[in-house]
Each structure stands twice: as C-alpha cells, then as structure tokens.
mmCIF file with all atom_site columns, C-alpha atoms and ligand atoms in Angstrom:
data_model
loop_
_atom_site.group_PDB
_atom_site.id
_atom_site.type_symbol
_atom_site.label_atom_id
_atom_site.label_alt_id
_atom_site.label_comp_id
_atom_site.label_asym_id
_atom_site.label_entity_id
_atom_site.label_seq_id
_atom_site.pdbx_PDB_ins_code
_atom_site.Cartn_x
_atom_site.Cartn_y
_atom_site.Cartn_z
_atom_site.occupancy
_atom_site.B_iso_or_equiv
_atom_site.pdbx_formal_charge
_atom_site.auth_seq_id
_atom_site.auth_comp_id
_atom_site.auth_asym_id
_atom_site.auth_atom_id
_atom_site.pdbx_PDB_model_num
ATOM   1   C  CA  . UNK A 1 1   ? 0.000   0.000  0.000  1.00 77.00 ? 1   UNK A CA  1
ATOM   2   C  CA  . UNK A 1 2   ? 1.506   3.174  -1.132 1.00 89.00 ? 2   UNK A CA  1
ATOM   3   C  CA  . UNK A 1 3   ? 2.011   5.463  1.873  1.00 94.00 ? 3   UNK A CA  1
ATOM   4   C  CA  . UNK A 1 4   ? -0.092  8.997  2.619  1.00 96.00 ? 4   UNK A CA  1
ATOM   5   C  CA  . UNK A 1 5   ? 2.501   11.969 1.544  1.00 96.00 ? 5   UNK A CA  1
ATOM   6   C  CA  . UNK A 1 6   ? 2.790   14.290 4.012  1.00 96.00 ? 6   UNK A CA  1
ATOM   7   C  CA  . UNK A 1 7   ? 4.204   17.954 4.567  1.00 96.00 ? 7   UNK A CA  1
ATOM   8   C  CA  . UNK A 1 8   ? 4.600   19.969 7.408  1.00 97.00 ? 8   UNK A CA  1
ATOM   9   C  CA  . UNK A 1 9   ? 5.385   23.478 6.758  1.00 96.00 ? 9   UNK A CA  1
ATOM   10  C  CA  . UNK A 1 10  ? 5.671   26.300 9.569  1.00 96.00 ? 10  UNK A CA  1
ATOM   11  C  CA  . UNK A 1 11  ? 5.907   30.409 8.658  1.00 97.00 ? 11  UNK A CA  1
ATOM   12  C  CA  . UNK A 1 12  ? 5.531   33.276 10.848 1.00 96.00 ? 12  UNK A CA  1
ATOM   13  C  CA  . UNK A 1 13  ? 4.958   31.885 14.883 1.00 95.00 ? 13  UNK A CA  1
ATOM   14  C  CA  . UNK A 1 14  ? 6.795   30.212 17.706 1.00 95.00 ? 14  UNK A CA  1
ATOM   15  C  CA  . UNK A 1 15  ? 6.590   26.813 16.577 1.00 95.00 ? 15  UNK A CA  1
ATOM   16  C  CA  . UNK A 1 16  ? 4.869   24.943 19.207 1.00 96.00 ? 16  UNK A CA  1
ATOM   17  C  CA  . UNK A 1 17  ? 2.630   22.924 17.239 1.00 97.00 ? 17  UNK A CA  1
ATOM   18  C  CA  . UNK A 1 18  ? 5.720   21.397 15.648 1.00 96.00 ? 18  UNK A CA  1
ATOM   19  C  CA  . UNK A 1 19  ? 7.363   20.915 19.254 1.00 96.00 ? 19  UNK A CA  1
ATOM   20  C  CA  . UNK A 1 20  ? 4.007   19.282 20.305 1.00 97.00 ? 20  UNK A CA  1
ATOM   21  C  CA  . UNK A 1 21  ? 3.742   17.231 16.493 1.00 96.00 ? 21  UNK A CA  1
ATOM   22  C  CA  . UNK A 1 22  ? 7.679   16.004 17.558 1.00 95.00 ? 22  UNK A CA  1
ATOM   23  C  CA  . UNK A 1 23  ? 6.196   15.433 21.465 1.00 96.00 ? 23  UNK A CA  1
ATOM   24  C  CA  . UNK A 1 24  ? 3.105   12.822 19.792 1.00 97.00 ? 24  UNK A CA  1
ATOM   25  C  CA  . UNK A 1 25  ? 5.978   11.152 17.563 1.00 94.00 ? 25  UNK A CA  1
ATOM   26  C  CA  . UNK A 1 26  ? 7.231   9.982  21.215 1.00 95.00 ? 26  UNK A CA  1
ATOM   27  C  CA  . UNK A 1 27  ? 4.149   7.377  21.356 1.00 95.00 ? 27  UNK A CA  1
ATOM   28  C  CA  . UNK A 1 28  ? 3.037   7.305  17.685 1.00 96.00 ? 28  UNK A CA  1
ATOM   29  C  CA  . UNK A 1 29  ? 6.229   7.214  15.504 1.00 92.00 ? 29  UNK A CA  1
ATOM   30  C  CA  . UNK A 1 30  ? 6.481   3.452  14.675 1.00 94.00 ? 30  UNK A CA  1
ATOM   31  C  CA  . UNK A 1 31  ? 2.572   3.671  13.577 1.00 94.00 ? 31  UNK A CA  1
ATOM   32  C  CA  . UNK A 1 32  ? 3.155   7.009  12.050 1.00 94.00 ? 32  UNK A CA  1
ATOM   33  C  CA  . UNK A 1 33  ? 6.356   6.089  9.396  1.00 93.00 ? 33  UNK A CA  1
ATOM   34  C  CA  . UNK A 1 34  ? 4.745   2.679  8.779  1.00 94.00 ? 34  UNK A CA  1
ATOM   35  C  CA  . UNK A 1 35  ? 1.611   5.153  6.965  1.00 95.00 ? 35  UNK A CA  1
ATOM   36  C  CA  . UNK A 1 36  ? 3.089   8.273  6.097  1.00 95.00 ? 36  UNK A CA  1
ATOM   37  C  CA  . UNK A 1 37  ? 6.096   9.237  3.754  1.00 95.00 ? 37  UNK A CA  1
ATOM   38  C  CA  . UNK A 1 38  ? 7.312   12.756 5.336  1.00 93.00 ? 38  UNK A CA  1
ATOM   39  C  CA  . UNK A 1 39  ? 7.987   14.702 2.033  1.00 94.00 ? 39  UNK A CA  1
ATOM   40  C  CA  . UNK A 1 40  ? 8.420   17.831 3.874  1.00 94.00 ? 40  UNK A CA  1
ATOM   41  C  CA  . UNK A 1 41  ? 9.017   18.437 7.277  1.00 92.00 ? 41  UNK A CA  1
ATOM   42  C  CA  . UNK A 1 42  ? 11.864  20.778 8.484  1.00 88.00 ? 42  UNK A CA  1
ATOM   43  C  CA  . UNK A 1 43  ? 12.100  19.126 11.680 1.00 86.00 ? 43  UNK A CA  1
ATOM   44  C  CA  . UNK A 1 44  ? 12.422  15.905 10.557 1.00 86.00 ? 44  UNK A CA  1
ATOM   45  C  CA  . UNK A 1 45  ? 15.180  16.816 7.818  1.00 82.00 ? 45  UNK A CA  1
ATOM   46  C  CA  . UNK A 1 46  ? 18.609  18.030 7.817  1.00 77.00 ? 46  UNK A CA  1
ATOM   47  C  CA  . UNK A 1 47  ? 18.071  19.435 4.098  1.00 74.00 ? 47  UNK A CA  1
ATOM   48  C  CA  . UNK A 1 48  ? 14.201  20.707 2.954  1.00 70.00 ? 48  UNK A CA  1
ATOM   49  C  CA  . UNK A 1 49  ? 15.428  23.343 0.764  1.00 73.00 ? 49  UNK A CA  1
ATOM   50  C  CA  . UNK A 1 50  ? 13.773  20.536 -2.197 1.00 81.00 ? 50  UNK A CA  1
ATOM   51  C  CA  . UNK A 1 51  ? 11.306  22.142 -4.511 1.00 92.00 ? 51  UNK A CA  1
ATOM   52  C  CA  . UNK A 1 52  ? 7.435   21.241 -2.632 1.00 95.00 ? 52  UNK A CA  1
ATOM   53  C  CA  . UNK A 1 53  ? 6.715   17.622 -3.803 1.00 94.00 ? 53  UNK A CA  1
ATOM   54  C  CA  . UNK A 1 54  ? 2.990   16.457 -4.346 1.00 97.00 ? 54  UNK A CA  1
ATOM   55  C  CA  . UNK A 1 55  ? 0.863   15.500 -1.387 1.00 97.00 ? 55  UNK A CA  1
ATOM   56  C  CA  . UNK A 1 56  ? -1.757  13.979 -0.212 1.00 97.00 ? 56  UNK A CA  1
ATOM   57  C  CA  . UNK A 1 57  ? -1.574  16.550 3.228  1.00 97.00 ? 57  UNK A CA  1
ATOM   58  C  CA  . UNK A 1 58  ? -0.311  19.331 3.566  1.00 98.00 ? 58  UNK A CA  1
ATOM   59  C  CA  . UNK A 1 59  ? -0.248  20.749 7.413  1.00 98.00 ? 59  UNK A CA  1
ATOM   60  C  CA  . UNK A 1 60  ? 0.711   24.326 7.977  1.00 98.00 ? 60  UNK A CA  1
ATOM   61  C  CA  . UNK A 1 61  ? 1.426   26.761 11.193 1.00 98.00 ? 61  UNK A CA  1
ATOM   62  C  CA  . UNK A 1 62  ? 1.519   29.972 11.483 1.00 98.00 ? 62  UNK A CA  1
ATOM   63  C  CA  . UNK A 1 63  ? 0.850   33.472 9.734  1.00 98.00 ? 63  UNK A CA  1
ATOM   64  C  CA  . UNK A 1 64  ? 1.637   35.018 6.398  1.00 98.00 ? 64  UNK A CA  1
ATOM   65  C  CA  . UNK A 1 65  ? 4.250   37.811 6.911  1.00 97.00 ? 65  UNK A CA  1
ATOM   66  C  CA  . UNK A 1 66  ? 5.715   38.282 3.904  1.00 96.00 ? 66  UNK A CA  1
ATOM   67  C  CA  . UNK A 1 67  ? 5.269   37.679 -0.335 1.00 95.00 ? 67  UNK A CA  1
ATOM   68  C  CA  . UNK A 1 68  ? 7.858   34.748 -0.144 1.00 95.00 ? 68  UNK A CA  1
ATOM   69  C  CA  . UNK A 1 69  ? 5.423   33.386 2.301  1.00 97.00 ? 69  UNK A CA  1
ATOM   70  C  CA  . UNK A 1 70  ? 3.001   34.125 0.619  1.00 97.00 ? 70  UNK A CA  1
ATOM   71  C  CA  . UNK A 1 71  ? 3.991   32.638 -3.324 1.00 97.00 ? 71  UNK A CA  1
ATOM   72  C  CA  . UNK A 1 72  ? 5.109   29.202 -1.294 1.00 97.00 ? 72  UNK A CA  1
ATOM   73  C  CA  . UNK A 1 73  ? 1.887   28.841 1.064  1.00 98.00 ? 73  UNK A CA  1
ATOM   74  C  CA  . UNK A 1 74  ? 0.183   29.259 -2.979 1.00 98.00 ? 74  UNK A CA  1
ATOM   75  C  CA  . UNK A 1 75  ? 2.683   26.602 -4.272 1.00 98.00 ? 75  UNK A CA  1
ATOM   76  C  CA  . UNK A 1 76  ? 2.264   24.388 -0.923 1.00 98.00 ? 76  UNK A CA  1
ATOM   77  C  CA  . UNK A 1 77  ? -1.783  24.763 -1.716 1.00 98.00 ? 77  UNK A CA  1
ATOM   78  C  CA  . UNK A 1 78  ? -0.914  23.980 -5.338 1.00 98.00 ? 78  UNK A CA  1
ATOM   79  C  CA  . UNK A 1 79  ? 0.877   20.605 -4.431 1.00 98.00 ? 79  UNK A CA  1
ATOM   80  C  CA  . UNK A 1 80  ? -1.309  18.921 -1.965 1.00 98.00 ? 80  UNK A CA  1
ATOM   81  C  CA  . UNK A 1 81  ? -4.567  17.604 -2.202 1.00 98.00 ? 81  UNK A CA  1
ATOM   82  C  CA  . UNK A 1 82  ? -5.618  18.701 1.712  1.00 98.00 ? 82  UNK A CA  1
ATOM   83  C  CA  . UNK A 1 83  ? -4.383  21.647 3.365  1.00 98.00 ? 83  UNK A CA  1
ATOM   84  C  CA  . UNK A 1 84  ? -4.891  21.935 7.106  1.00 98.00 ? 84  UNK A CA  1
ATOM   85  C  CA  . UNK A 1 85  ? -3.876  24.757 9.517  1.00 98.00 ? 85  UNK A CA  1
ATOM   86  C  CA  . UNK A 1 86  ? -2.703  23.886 12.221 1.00 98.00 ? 86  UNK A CA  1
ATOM   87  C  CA  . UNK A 1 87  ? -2.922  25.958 15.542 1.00 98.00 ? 87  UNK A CA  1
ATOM   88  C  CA  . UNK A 1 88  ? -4.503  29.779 16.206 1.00 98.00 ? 88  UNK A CA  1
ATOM   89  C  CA  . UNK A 1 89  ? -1.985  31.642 14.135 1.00 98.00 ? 89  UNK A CA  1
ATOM   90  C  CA  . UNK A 1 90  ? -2.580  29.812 11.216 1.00 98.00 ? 90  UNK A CA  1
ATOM   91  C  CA  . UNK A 1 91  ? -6.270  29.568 11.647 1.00 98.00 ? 91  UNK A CA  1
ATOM   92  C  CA  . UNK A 1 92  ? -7.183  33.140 12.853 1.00 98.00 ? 92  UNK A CA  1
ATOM   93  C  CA  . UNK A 1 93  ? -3.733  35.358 12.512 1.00 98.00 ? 93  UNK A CA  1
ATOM   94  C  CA  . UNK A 1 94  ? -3.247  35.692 16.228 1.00 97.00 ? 94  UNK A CA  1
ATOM   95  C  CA  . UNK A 1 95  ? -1.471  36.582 18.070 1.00 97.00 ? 95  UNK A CA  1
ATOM   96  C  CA  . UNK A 1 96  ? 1.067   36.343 15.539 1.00 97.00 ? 96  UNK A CA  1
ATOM   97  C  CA  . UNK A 1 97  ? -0.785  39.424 14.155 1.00 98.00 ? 97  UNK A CA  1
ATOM   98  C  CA  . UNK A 1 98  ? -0.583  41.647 17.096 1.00 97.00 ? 98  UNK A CA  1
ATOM   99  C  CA  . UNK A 1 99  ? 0.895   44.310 15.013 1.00 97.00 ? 99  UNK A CA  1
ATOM   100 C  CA  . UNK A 1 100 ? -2.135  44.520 12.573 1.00 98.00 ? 100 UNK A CA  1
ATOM   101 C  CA  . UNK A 1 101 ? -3.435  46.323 15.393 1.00 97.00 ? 101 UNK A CA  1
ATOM   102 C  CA  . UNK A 1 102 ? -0.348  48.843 16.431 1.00 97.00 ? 102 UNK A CA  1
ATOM   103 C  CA  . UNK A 1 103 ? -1.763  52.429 16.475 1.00 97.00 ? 103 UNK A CA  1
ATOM   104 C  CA  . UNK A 1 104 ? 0.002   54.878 14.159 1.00 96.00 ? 104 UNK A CA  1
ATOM   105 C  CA  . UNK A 1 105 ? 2.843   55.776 16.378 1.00 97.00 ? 105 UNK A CA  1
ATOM   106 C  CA  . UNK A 1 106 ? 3.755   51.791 16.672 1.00 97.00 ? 106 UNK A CA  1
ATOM   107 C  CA  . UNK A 1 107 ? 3.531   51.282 13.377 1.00 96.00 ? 107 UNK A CA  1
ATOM   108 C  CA  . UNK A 1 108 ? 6.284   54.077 12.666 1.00 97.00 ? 108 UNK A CA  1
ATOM   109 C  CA  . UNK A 1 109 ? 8.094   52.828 14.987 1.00 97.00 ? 109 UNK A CA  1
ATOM   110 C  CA  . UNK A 1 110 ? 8.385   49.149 13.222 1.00 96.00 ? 110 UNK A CA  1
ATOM   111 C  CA  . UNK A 1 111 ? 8.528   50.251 9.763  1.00 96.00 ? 111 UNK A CA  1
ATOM   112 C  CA  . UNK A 1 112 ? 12.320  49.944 9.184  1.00 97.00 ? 112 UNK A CA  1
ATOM   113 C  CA  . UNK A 1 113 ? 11.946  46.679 10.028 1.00 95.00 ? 113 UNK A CA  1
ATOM   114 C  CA  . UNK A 1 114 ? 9.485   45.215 8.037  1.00 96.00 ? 114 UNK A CA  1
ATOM   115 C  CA  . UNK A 1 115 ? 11.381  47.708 5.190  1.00 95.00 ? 115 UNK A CA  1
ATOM   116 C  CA  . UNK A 1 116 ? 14.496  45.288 6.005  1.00 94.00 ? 116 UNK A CA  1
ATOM   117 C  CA  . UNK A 1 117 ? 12.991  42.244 6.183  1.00 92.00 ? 117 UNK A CA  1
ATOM   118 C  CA  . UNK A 1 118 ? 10.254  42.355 3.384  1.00 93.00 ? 118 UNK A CA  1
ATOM   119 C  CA  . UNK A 1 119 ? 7.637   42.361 5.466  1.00 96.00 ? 119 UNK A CA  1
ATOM   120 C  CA  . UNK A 1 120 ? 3.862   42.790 4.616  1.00 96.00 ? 120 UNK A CA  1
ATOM   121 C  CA  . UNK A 1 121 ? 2.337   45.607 6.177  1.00 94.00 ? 121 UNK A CA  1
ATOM   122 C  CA  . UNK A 1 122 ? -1.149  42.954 7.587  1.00 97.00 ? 122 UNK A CA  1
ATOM   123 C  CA  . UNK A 1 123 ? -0.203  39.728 8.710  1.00 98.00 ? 123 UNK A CA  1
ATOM   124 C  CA  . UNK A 1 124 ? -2.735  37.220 7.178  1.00 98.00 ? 124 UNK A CA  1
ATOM   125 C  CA  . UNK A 1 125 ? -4.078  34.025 8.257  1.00 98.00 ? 125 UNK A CA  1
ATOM   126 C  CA  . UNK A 1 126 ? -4.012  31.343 5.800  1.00 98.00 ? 126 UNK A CA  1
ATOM   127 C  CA  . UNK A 1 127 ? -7.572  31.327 4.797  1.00 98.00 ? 127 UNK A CA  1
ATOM   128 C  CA  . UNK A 1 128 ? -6.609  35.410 3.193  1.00 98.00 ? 128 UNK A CA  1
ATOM   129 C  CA  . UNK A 1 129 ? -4.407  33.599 0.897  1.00 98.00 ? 129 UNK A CA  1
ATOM   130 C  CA  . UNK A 1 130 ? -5.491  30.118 -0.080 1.00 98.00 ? 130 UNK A CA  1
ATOM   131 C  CA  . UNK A 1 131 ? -8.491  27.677 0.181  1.00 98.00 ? 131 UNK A CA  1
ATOM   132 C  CA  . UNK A 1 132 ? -7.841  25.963 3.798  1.00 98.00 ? 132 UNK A CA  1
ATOM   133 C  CA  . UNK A 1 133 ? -9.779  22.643 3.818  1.00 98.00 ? 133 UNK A CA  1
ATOM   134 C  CA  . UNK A 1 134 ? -9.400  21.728 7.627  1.00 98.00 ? 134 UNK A CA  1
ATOM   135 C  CA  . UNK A 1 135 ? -8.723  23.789 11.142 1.00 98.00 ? 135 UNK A CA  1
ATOM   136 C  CA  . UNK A 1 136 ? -7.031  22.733 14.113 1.00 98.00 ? 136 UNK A CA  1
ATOM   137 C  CA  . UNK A 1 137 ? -7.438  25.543 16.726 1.00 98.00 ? 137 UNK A CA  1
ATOM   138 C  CA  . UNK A 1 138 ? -5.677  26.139 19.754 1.00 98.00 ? 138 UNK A CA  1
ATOM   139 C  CA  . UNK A 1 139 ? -2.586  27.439 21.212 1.00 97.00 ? 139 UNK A CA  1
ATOM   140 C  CA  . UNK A 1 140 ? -0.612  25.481 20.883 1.00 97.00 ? 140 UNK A CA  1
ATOM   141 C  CA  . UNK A 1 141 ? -3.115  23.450 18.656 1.00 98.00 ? 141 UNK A CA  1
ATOM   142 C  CA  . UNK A 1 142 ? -5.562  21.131 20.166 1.00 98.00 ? 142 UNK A CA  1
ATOM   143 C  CA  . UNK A 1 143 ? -3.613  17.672 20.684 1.00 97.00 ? 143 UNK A CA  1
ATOM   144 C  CA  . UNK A 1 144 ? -7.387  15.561 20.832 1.00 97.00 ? 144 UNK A CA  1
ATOM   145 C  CA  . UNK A 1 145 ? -8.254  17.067 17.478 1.00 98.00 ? 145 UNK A CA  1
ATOM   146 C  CA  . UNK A 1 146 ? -5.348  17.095 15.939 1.00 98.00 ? 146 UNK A CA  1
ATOM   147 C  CA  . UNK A 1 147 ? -4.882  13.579 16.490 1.00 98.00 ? 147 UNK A CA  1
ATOM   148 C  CA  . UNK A 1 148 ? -8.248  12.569 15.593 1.00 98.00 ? 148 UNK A CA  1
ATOM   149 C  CA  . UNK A 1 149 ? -7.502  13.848 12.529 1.00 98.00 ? 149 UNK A CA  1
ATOM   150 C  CA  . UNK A 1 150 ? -4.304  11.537 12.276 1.00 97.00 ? 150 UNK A CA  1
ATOM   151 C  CA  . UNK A 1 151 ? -7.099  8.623  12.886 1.00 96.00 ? 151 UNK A CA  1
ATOM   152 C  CA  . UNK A 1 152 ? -9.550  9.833  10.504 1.00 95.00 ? 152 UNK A CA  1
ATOM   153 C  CA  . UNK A 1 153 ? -6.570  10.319 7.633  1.00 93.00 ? 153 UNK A CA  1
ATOM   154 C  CA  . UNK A 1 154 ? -5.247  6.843  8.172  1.00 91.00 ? 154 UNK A CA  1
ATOM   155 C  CA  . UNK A 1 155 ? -8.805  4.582  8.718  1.00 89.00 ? 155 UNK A CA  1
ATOM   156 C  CA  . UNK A 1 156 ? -10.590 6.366  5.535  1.00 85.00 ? 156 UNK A CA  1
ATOM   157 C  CA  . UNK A 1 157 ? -6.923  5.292  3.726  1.00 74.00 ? 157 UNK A CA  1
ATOM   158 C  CA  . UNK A 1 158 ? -6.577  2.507  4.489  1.00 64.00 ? 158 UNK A CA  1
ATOM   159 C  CA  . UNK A 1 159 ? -10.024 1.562  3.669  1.00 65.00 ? 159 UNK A CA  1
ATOM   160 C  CA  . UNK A 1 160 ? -10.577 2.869  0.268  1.00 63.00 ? 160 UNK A CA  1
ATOM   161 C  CA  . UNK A 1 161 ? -7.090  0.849  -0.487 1.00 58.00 ? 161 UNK A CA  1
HETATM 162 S  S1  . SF4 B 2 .   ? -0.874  29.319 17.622 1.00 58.56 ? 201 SF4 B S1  1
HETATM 163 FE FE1 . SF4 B 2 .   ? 0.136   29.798 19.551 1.00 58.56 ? 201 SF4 B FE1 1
HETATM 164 S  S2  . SF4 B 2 .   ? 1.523   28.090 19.830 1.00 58.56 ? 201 SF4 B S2  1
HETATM 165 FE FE2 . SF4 B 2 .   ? 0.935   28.078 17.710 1.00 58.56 ? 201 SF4 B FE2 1
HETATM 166 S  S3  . SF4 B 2 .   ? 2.495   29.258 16.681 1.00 58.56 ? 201 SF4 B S3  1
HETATM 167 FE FE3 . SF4 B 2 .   ? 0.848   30.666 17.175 1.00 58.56 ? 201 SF4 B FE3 1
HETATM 168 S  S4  . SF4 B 2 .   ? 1.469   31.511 19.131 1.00 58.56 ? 201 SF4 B S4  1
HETATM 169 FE FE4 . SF4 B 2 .   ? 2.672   29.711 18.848 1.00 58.56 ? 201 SF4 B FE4 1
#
C-alpha cells in the first residue's frame, strides 16, 4: 500500500505545534512512518530546501508575513490535495498578528523593520491567501483534534485501499 505523503510546513509563529507534532511522535512514531512518507518536514530533515513535492496533506502553522510566504503557502496549496492549519496563528492570525493592530505611532516605529525584512504591512491568516480545507485551533493546537484527525486520515486510507 503506497504510503499517505505528508508535509509539514511552519511560517511566521513560535513553533509549538511542531514541538508538540515532535512530542506525539514519542508514542506514535512506529505507527506514524509505517503510513506516512514525510515529504516535507523541516524538523524531521537536515536538508528541505527541495522544490514542494505532491501530497496527499499538507499541514501548515503559522501566519503570512511576507510575499515569499506568501507565493510558497500558494505553491504548498498547489501541491497537496488537503491543506490543514494547524494551531490559532494559522487559523485566525493571532497573536502572531498583534501588530495589525499597532496604532500609528507603533507602526512608525516598526517600519524599518518590516522595510528590512520584506515584510507585509497585515499579517494574514491562511484562509486570506489560499483555500484551507481543515482547522485545528488552539494554542498550541488542540492535541485531541489534531490527532483525531491523524485517525480519521489513516482509517478512511486505508479503507478505500
Ligand atoms: S498558535 Fe500559539 S503556539 Fe501556535 S504558533 Fe501561534 S502563538 Fe505559537
């Protein structure tokens, strides 16, 4: 049976869905390689600097800063067949948006650096930029939900095989 192709792709946050994703590989690695082919996964890899591969998920955290994030969350959307967002950031913005809501002053104040660092001047969430087929909320996200996702992905695969 050929195995589910997965990607997991983080842009603008802290990370901690991917250090609670690493956490659940603890007690659910050996079941977890034995389904899924990790085509992308940063974590996971000492080089992911590939071009984005097909796949059959694609499972992304965090907010859209700036246009590079932007044109690969589009190519990421583009290459899988499911996109879910994963945690608060990527599902609503926040709080990796806080500074959508600076007042004027704070917003001068910030504007050399997202000058230097090509930044937009709204941080999105993902749904602003591409079609986002599944949520998991939370912050980090929800580990129940997320994980009866995993279920779901791998029961409905393995029976239509
Ligand atoms: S949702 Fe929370 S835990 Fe996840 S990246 Fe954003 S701030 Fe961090």
């Amino acid at each position: 049976m050929a195995k589910i192709r997965i990607g997991w792709f983080t842009f603008t946050c802290c990370e901690d869905s991917t250090i609670v994703f690493t956490e659940l590989l603890n007690k659910h690695y050996k079941e977890w390689f034995e389904k899924f082919e990790f085509v992308h996964a940063r974590i996971l890899q000492k080089d992911d600097s590939k071009e984005i591969q097909q796949m059959d998920f694609a499972f992304v955290e965090g907010a859209i800063s700036s246009d590079a994030q932007e044109t690969k969350l589009k190519k990421i959307r583009e290459m899988s067949t499911t996109l879910v967002a994963i945690g608060a950031c990527a599902v609503t913005g926040a709080p990796s948006n806080q500074r959508n809501f600076f007042n004027e002053m704070q917003k001068k104040e910030i504007r050399d650096v997202l000058d230097k660092f090509k930044y937009k001047d709204k941080v999105m969430k993902l749904s602003e930029v591409v079609k986002v087929d599944i949520a998991v909320p939370g912050c980090p996200m929800n580990e129940q939900i997320f994980l009866e996702l995993i279920k779901k992905v791998i029961n409905n695969t393995t029976q239509s095989s």
